[in-house]
Structures are given as C-alpha cells and as structure tokens.
Amino acid sequence: MALDPSGYSNCLIVGAGPGGLAPLFAAAYDGRLRELLNGGVTVVEQGSTVGAGDLGRYAISSDSAAEAFLDVVMRTTEPALAALQNNPTVSVLAASIGGAVPLKQVATYLSLLGETMCDLVEASARGAVLRQHRALFTKRVGDELWSTRVRCELTGVEKDLLSRSVVLATGARQPLSRLYKEEVAGVPLLPLYKDKLMQSGDILSTDGLARVKARLEGIDFAKVVVVGGSTSAGSAASMLLYQSALNFGEGSVVLMHRRPLRIFYPSADEALAEGYTEFGPEDICPISGRVYRLAGFRLETREMIMRARGIAGRPPEPRLRLFELKEETCEEARRLLDQADIILAGLGYRPRALPVVGYDDEPISLMAESDAMQPMVDDECRVLDAQGEPIEGLYGIGLASGFVPSGALGGEQSFRGQANSLWLWQHDLGMKILDAVVREREEVSAIAAATIREKTGQLLPNMTRDESTSATSI
C-alpha cells in the first residue's frame, strides 16, 4: 500500500468487483490509467479477493460471448494487462470465442484481471487497496469533498477516507420486500405462495439445483412456474430443463412474462432470413445495426426461447410453455401459480447502494433505496437522490445500477429495463466516470485544497505548503 489510508485520494471506489474496477480498465483501454492513478485512487473491498464479485457462485453460463470479456486484455494500452494474453486462464477463455462461457470460468479470469489491476493501483504513488474493509456510509464535507467511513472486518477499527469523488459498485440484491408488494396476476407472490417460492438467484447458484430437487423429492412430473422475462428468469428455466435430471412433462415449466420475449440478431437481414419479423426501426441499434441489442435473449437462453416458439426451424421444446401475462389471462395465471410445485421469482435486482449523508448530518434518500425498478444513476452515471436529482461527485456502476445506453452509445430506442453489460462497464460507462473523475481532479478549488490539508495534513500533487491554501487547481 503506497498511500496512508487516512489521507486523500481523488477517487474512492467502493467495491472491487466487475463494476468497481471497470473505470480503471476503461482508463487502461484509453491510455489514461497513469493519469488516473496519479490523482490518487483508493479501492475499498469488503472481501479478501478482487475482480470477480459474486460471479463464482453461479452455475450458469454467460449471456455474452467470450470475446466481450477478452477485449480489455487484447486491446489494452497497459503493458501489465497485455502481458496476460498468454496466461493459461486467458487462453482457456479464448478457446470459447463465439460462444457462452461458464460464469465460474469468467470469475477465475476476472480474478486474474482484478489482482493485476489492484497491483497497479497499490504500486502507484498515491494508491491503496483496502481489502476486508466495509464502507459504512459516505458524507458530504464540502462542495467538492466526500468523507467515507470504513471499518476493517478483521480488527473492527474504523477510519474516514477523504476523496473528491466516490464510485459506488456495491452489487445488487433481490429484495423479498418487493414480492410482498408487486402483483402477479392480481396478487403479490408473498405471503400467498411462501411455502413454494424461491428467487431466481437462488436456483442459479451452485447449490441451486440441489435445493430444487430436495423440494421436489417424490414428485414424478413437477410443475414449475418461472415469473419474469429477464435474462435471470430465462436462465433459471434453461437450467431446470437442461442441467437438471428432473423429469418434466409437456408444458410443465412455465415462463410467465409481462412483455414479449425478444430475440437478439446481429442484423436485420439475418433476422429476416430466419423468418423473424417482430421488430421495427425502433428495435434496431443505430450504431451496430443489431436487432434487440439490449432486450434480446442471447446464446443458450435464446436457443431455448426459439425452440419453444418454433422459430427458424428449431426443434421443439414441448416441456417449456411461454405464458404472457395480460389482463385477460390473469385467471389462468392464478391457476398455474396455484398448481405449481415451485414458483421461481425472477423480477429483477435492486442495487445495494450505500448510506449517504449530507452536510447537515441528515441522510440523503436515494432512488436506489426504493423497491420500484427505478435507476440508481442518470445518463452520466451520477447517483440520483429520491427526487431524481443527481448528486455531484457520487457515481454508480455495476449490476442493477439502471444505466440505459442511448445516443452515441447505441442500443435500441424501444428498450425498457436494465442494461447489465461488463463490456459496457469497461468501456463507455467506465469512460464516463473516468472523464468526470479526471475533470474533477483538475477543478479542485482552494477551499477544497485547504480542507484536505486540514483533515489529512496531506498536500495535493504539485503544491507546496504555501500554495495549498491559495491554488485553484492541481
């Protein structure tokens, strides 16, 4: 660790998983990693490992092809990352180019990347990586500064970290409270179906199928309803059908969804060539030309949906029934839910965020704290308060942050939902945060510089002690 962790850093990153480290990989891709590190970067991670987050606990494959993960190594400007191209872990991933990759394998790869990047942070003059430290809250202490309280999980010692910017990448959860409020076929799933309800994240974990089998013991032809039309809901259905040894009869796995299930295609011509016509100009990404670039199912779940629908001559999948929830189908939906042996809820994720406190020591409520599917951030990755106003200097990225690409970033105009893409985090979104953090470093005022000196005894780069109270930039 190069930096006294009680000192000042220009950028504090909370969470060293795929989202948290993404702005650093974006900087390496863009040739600005050294510039970012020179301003001071502190990474806070509550676990002992970095890079992969919770990906290693999932027993499914990615919905992105292998090349999307490899891009940050194959096209980087950072020598330490480029040197990984011949690493055996990278070579194993490269062997899957064009196809899906087991998330456990992705986790091993991202751990390698994360350790390499964190080594670079710690080797920099003003960098620190605090493992096994939990961020408790962040507090505004000036127009340009944040003070973040962290606690060492090993010793219980707490300290305050001063920074110009804070990046929240604290992961996501499936809140049970939402299942008590949101109606499906006219009723909430809880408490009515509490004895047979699981969340999709539970089944997608490494012990998920074992838990399902235990619940279905003694049932010859089980009936399962998966509620949701997202990637996680589709993955849960796919896992049941193709990874378990359970016997399912015709239509015994029901995927109950509100919106039409869209199919991704690399181009409109390829879609039309297979007889897929369920799209218009607003469903095509204007940058890439891809059909349902954001909303479409990909890879393994895509094949499952296409089989269930008989698209492009795929062999049928009679065990799967696709059921669209509409006002006129509520009665039948209730019957399916009542008859199900297990109900899997795949209604989406909400960000964990972090408690935020204002100048007046009063909590600032965030949009992310609601169970409603509201975004955590705006189109500049700034965290939004409960009124939807951005909080300057506070950024969010990662699973369920709610960023939706548009304009120069592409994506279809018709898309509604969450865009969770590691490639996007490590490129366009990470670049947005990088630009903001670097700009804020250049705009530190004399007042902020004086506050930093008062609280830490630390001078900003290129300042003498006499200059620290009068300079307007660094």
PDB file of N, CA, C and O in Angstrom, residues 11-44:
ATOM      1  N   CYS A  11     -10.122   9.743  -6.142  1.00  0.00           N
ATOM      2  CA  CYS A  11     -11.239   8.846  -6.430  1.00  0.00           C
ATOM      3  C   CYS A  11     -11.253   7.681  -5.457  1.00  0.00           C
ATOM      4  O   CYS A  11     -10.256   6.971  -5.318  1.00  0.00           O
ATOM      5  N   LEU A  12     -12.365   7.483  -4.786  1.00  0.00           N
ATOM      6  CA  LEU A  12     -12.558   6.345  -3.893  1.00  0.00           C
ATOM      7  C   LEU A  12     -13.570   5.411  -4.541  1.00  0.00           C
ATOM      8  O   LEU A  12     -14.685   5.818  -4.891  1.00  0.00           O
ATOM      9  N   ILE A  13     -13.186   4.144  -4.729  1.00  0.00           N
ATOM     10  CA  ILE A  13     -14.058   3.146  -5.334  1.00  0.00           C
ATOM     11  C   ILE A  13     -14.515   2.175  -4.258  1.00  0.00           C
ATOM     12  O   ILE A  13     -13.681   1.558  -3.585  1.00  0.00           O
ATOM     13  N   VAL A  14     -15.821   2.054  -4.067  1.00  0.00           N
ATOM     14  CA  VAL A  14     -16.380   1.140  -3.077  1.00  0.00           C
ATOM     15  C   VAL A  14     -16.849  -0.115  -3.797  1.00  0.00           C
ATOM     16  O   VAL A  14     -17.871  -0.109  -4.482  1.00  0.00           O
ATOM     17  N   GLY A  15     -16.091  -1.184  -3.652  1.00  0.00           N
ATOM     18  CA  GLY A  15     -16.414  -2.439  -4.326  1.00  0.00           C
ATOM     19  C   GLY A  15     -15.417  -2.754  -5.416  1.00  0.00           C
ATOM     20  O   GLY A  15     -15.296  -2.009  -6.381  1.00  0.00           O
ATOM     21  N   ALA A  16     -14.682  -3.859  -5.275  1.00  0.00           N
ATOM     22  CA  ALA A  16     -13.648  -4.225  -6.250  1.00  0.00           C
ATOM     23  C   ALA A  16     -14.088  -5.397  -7.110  1.00  0.00           C
ATOM     24  O   ALA A  16     -13.280  -6.232  -7.499  1.00  0.00           O
ATOM     25  N   GLY A  17     -15.374  -5.450  -7.424  1.00  0.00           N
ATOM     26  CA  GLY A  17     -15.880  -6.469  -8.321  1.00  0.00           C
ATOM     27  C   GLY A  17     -15.826  -6.010  -9.765  1.00  0.00           C
ATOM     28  O   GLY A  17     -15.130  -5.044 -10.100  1.00  0.00           O
ATOM     29  N   PRO A  18     -16.562  -6.663 -10.662  1.00  0.00           N
ATOM     30  CA  PRO A  18     -16.524  -6.311 -12.086  1.00  0.00           C
ATOM     31  C   PRO A  18     -16.900  -4.856 -12.358  1.00  0.00           C
ATOM     32  O   PRO A  18     -16.315  -4.218 -13.228  1.00  0.00           O
ATOM     33  N   GLY A  19     -17.890  -4.321 -11.626  1.00  0.00           N
ATOM     34  CA  GLY A  19     -18.301  -2.939 -11.844  1.00  0.00           C
ATOM     35  C   GLY A  19     -17.310  -1.939 -11.285  1.00  0.00           C
ATOM     36  O   GLY A  19     -16.948  -0.959 -11.935  1.00  0.00           O
ATOM     37  N   GLY A  20     -16.845  -2.165 -10.062  1.00  0.00           N
ATOM     38  CA  GLY A  20     -15.964  -1.201  -9.406  1.00  0.00           C
ATOM     39  C   GLY A  20     -14.649  -0.980 -10.122  1.00  0.00           C
ATOM     40  O   GLY A  20     -14.161   0.155 -10.224  1.00  0.00           O
ATOM     41  N   LEU A  21     -14.060  -2.051 -10.639  1.00  0.00           N
ATOM     42  CA  LEU A  21     -12.770  -1.916 -11.318  1.00  0.00           C
ATOM     43  C   LEU A  21     -12.923  -1.505 -12.776  1.00  0.00           C
ATOM     44  O   LEU A  21     -11.931  -1.172 -13.435  1.00  0.00           O
ATOM     45  N   ALA A  22     -14.165  -1.488 -13.282  1.00  0.00           N
ATOM     46  CA  ALA A  22     -14.385  -1.184 -14.696  1.00  0.00           C
ATOM     47  C   ALA A  22     -13.835   0.175 -15.130  1.00  0.00           C
ATOM     48  O   ALA A  22     -13.233   0.278 -16.209  1.00  0.00           O
ATOM     49  N   PRO A  23     -14.010   1.274 -14.347  1.00  0.00           N
ATOM     50  CA  PRO A  23     -13.425   2.545 -14.789  1.00  0.00           C
ATOM     51  C   PRO A  23     -11.900   2.488 -14.922  1.00  0.00           C
ATOM     52  O   PRO A  23     -11.323   3.182 -15.775  1.00  0.00           O
ATOM     53  N   LEU A  24     -11.249   1.648 -14.109  1.00  0.00           N
ATOM     54  CA  LEU A  24      -9.796   1.503 -14.221  1.00  0.00           C
ATOM     55  C   LEU A  24      -9.425   0.790 -15.515  1.00  0.00           C
ATOM     56  O   LEU A  24      -8.451   1.160 -16.185  1.00  0.00           O
ATOM     57  N   PHE A  25     -10.206  -0.217 -15.891  1.00  0.00           N
ATOM     58  CA  PHE A  25      -9.948  -0.913 -17.159  1.00  0.00           C
ATOM     59  C   PHE A  25     -10.269   0.001 -18.345  1.00  0.00           C
ATOM     60  O   PHE A  25      -9.594  -0.063 -19.378  1.00  0.00           O
ATOM     61  N   ALA A  26     -11.285   0.845 -18.198  1.00  0.00           N
ATOM     62  CA  ALA A  26     -11.582   1.821 -19.253  1.00  0.00           C
ATOM     63  C   ALA A  26     -10.409   2.774 -19.425  1.00  0.00           C
ATOM     64  O   ALA A  26     -10.034   3.135 -20.552  1.00  0.00           O
ATOM     65  N   ALA A  27      -9.811   3.183 -18.312  1.00  0.00           N
ATOM     66  CA  ALA A  27      -8.652   4.078 -18.371  1.00  0.00           C
ATOM     67  C   ALA A  27      -7.465   3.392 -19.044  1.00  0.00           C
ATOM     68  O   ALA A  27      -6.737   4.001 -19.837  1.00  0.00           O
ATOM     69  N   ALA A  28      -7.278   2.095 -18.745  1.00  0.00           N
ATOM     70  CA  ALA A  28      -6.186   1.343 -19.374  1.00  0.00           C
ATOM     71  C   ALA A  28      -6.432   1.198 -20.867  1.00  0.00           C
ATOM     72  O   ALA A  28      -5.500   1.278 -21.678  1.00  0.00           O
ATOM     73  N   TYR A  29      -7.657   0.972 -21.254  1.00  0.00           N
ATOM     74  CA  TYR A  29      -8.024   0.855 -22.670  1.00  0.00           C
ATOM     75  C   TYR A  29      -7.756   2.164 -23.408  1.00  0.00           C
ATOM     76  O   TYR A  29      -7.302   2.172 -24.550  1.00  0.00           O
ATOM     77  N   ASP A  30      -8.025   3.277 -22.718  1.00  0.00           N
ATOM     78  CA  ASP A  30      -7.925   4.601 -23.335  1.00  0.00           C
ATOM     79  C   ASP A  30      -6.546   5.233 -23.185  1.00  0.00           C
ATOM     80  O   ASP A  30      -6.338   6.360 -23.629  1.00  0.00           O
ATOM     81  N   GLY A  31      -5.618   4.545 -22.539  1.00  0.00           N
ATOM     82  CA  GLY A  31      -4.278   5.091 -22.359  1.00  0.00           C
ATOM     83  C   GLY A  31      -4.174   6.139 -21.264  1.00  0.00           C
ATOM     84  O   GLY A  31      -3.208   6.909 -21.221  1.00  0.00           O
ATOM     85  N   ARG A  32      -5.144   6.165 -20.326  1.00  0.00           N
ATOM     86  CA  ARG A  32      -5.135   7.190 -19.286  1.00  0.00           C
ATOM     87  C   ARG A  32      -5.070   6.615 -17.874  1.00  0.00           C
ATOM     88  O   ARG A  32      -5.362   7.312 -16.899  1.00  0.00           O
ATOM     89  N   LEU A  33      -4.662   5.352 -17.759  1.00  0.00           N
ATOM     90  CA  LEU A  33      -4.610   4.755 -16.427  1.00  0.00           C
ATOM     91  C   LEU A  33      -3.618   5.487 -15.537  1.00  0.00           C
ATOM     92  O   LEU A  33      -3.900   5.768 -14.366  1.00  0.00           O
ATOM     93  N   ARG A  34      -2.444   5.814 -16.063  1.00  0.00           N
ATOM     94  CA  ARG A  34      -1.437   6.500 -15.239  1.00  0.00           C
ATOM     95  C   ARG A  34      -1.942   7.858 -14.793  1.00  0.00           C
ATOM     96  O   ARG A  34      -1.708   8.281 -13.654  1.00  0.00           O
ATOM     97  N   GLU A  35      -2.625   8.550 -15.687  1.00  0.00           N
ATOM     98  CA  GLU A  35      -3.196   9.856 -15.331  1.00  0.00           C
ATOM     99  C   GLU A  35      -4.185   9.712 -14.174  1.00  0.00           C
ATOM    100  O   GLU A  35      -4.175  10.506 -13.232  1.00  0.00           O
ATOM    101  N   LEU A  36      -5.031   8.688 -14.253  1.00  0.00           N
ATOM    102  CA  LEU A  36      -5.998   8.463 -13.191  1.00  0.00           C
ATOM    103  C   LEU A  36      -5.305   8.108 -11.884  1.00  0.00           C
ATOM    104  O   LEU A  36      -5.636   8.661 -10.818  1.00  0.00           O
ATOM    105  N   LEU A  37      -4.327   7.213 -11.924  1.00  0.00           N
ATOM    106  CA  LEU A  37      -3.638   6.777 -10.714  1.00  0.00           C
ATOM    107  C   LEU A  37      -2.824   7.910 -10.096  1.00  0.00           C
ATOM    108  O   LEU A  37      -2.692   7.989  -8.866  1.00  0.00           O
ATOM    109  N   ASN A  38      -2.287   8.788 -10.922  1.00  0.00           N
ATOM    110  CA  ASN A  38      -1.504   9.910 -10.394  1.00  0.00           C
ATOM    111  C   ASN A  38      -2.353  10.832  -9.525  1.00  0.00           C
ATOM    112  O   ASN A  38      -1.834  11.515  -8.635  1.00  0.00           O
ATOM    113  N   GLY A  39      -3.651  10.870  -9.784  1.00  0.00           N
ATOM    114  CA  GLY A  39      -4.536  11.693  -8.968  1.00  0.00           C
ATOM    115  C   GLY A  39      -4.866  11.048  -7.636  1.00  0.00           C
ATOM    116  O   GLY A  39      -5.435  11.694  -6.758  1.00  0.00           O
ATOM    117  N   GLY A  40      -4.547   9.785  -7.489  1.00  0.00           N
ATOM    118  CA  GLY A  40      -4.842   9.074  -6.248  1.00  0.00           C
ATOM    119  C   GLY A  40      -6.124   8.274  -6.360  1.00  0.00           C
ATOM    120  O   GLY A  40      -7.200   8.831  -6.579  1.00  0.00           O
ATOM    121  N   VAL A  41      -6.019   6.948  -6.231  1.00  0.00           N
ATOM    122  CA  VAL A  41      -7.173   6.060  -6.267  1.00  0.00           C
ATOM    123  C   VAL A  41      -7.119   5.131  -5.061  1.00  0.00           C
ATOM    124  O   VAL A  41      -6.093   4.499  -4.798  1.00  0.00           O
ATOM    125  N   THR A  42      -8.213   5.070  -4.324  1.00  0.00           N
ATOM    126  CA  THR A  42      -8.342   4.126  -3.216  1.00  0.00           C
ATOM    127  C   THR A  42      -9.497   3.183  -3.511  1.00  0.00           C
ATOM    128  O   THR A  42     -10.588   3.624  -3.865  1.00  0.00           O
ATOM    129  N   VAL A  43      -9.247   1.888  -3.378  1.00  0.00           N
ATOM    130  CA  VAL A  43     -10.274   0.868  -3.610  1.00  0.00           C
ATOM    131  C   VAL A  43     -10.602   0.210  -2.278  1.00  0.00           C
ATOM    132  O   VAL A  43      -9.703  -0.229  -1.556  1.00  0.00           O
ATOM    133  N   VAL A  44     -11.879   0.165  -1.943  1.00  0.00           N
ATOM    134  CA  VAL A  44     -12.337  -0.461  -0.700  1.00  0.00           C
ATOM    135  C   VAL A  44     -13.140  -1.708  -1.054  1.00  0.00           C
ATOM    136  O   VAL A  44     -14.116  -1.632  -1.797  1.00  0.00           O
TER     137      VAL A  44
END
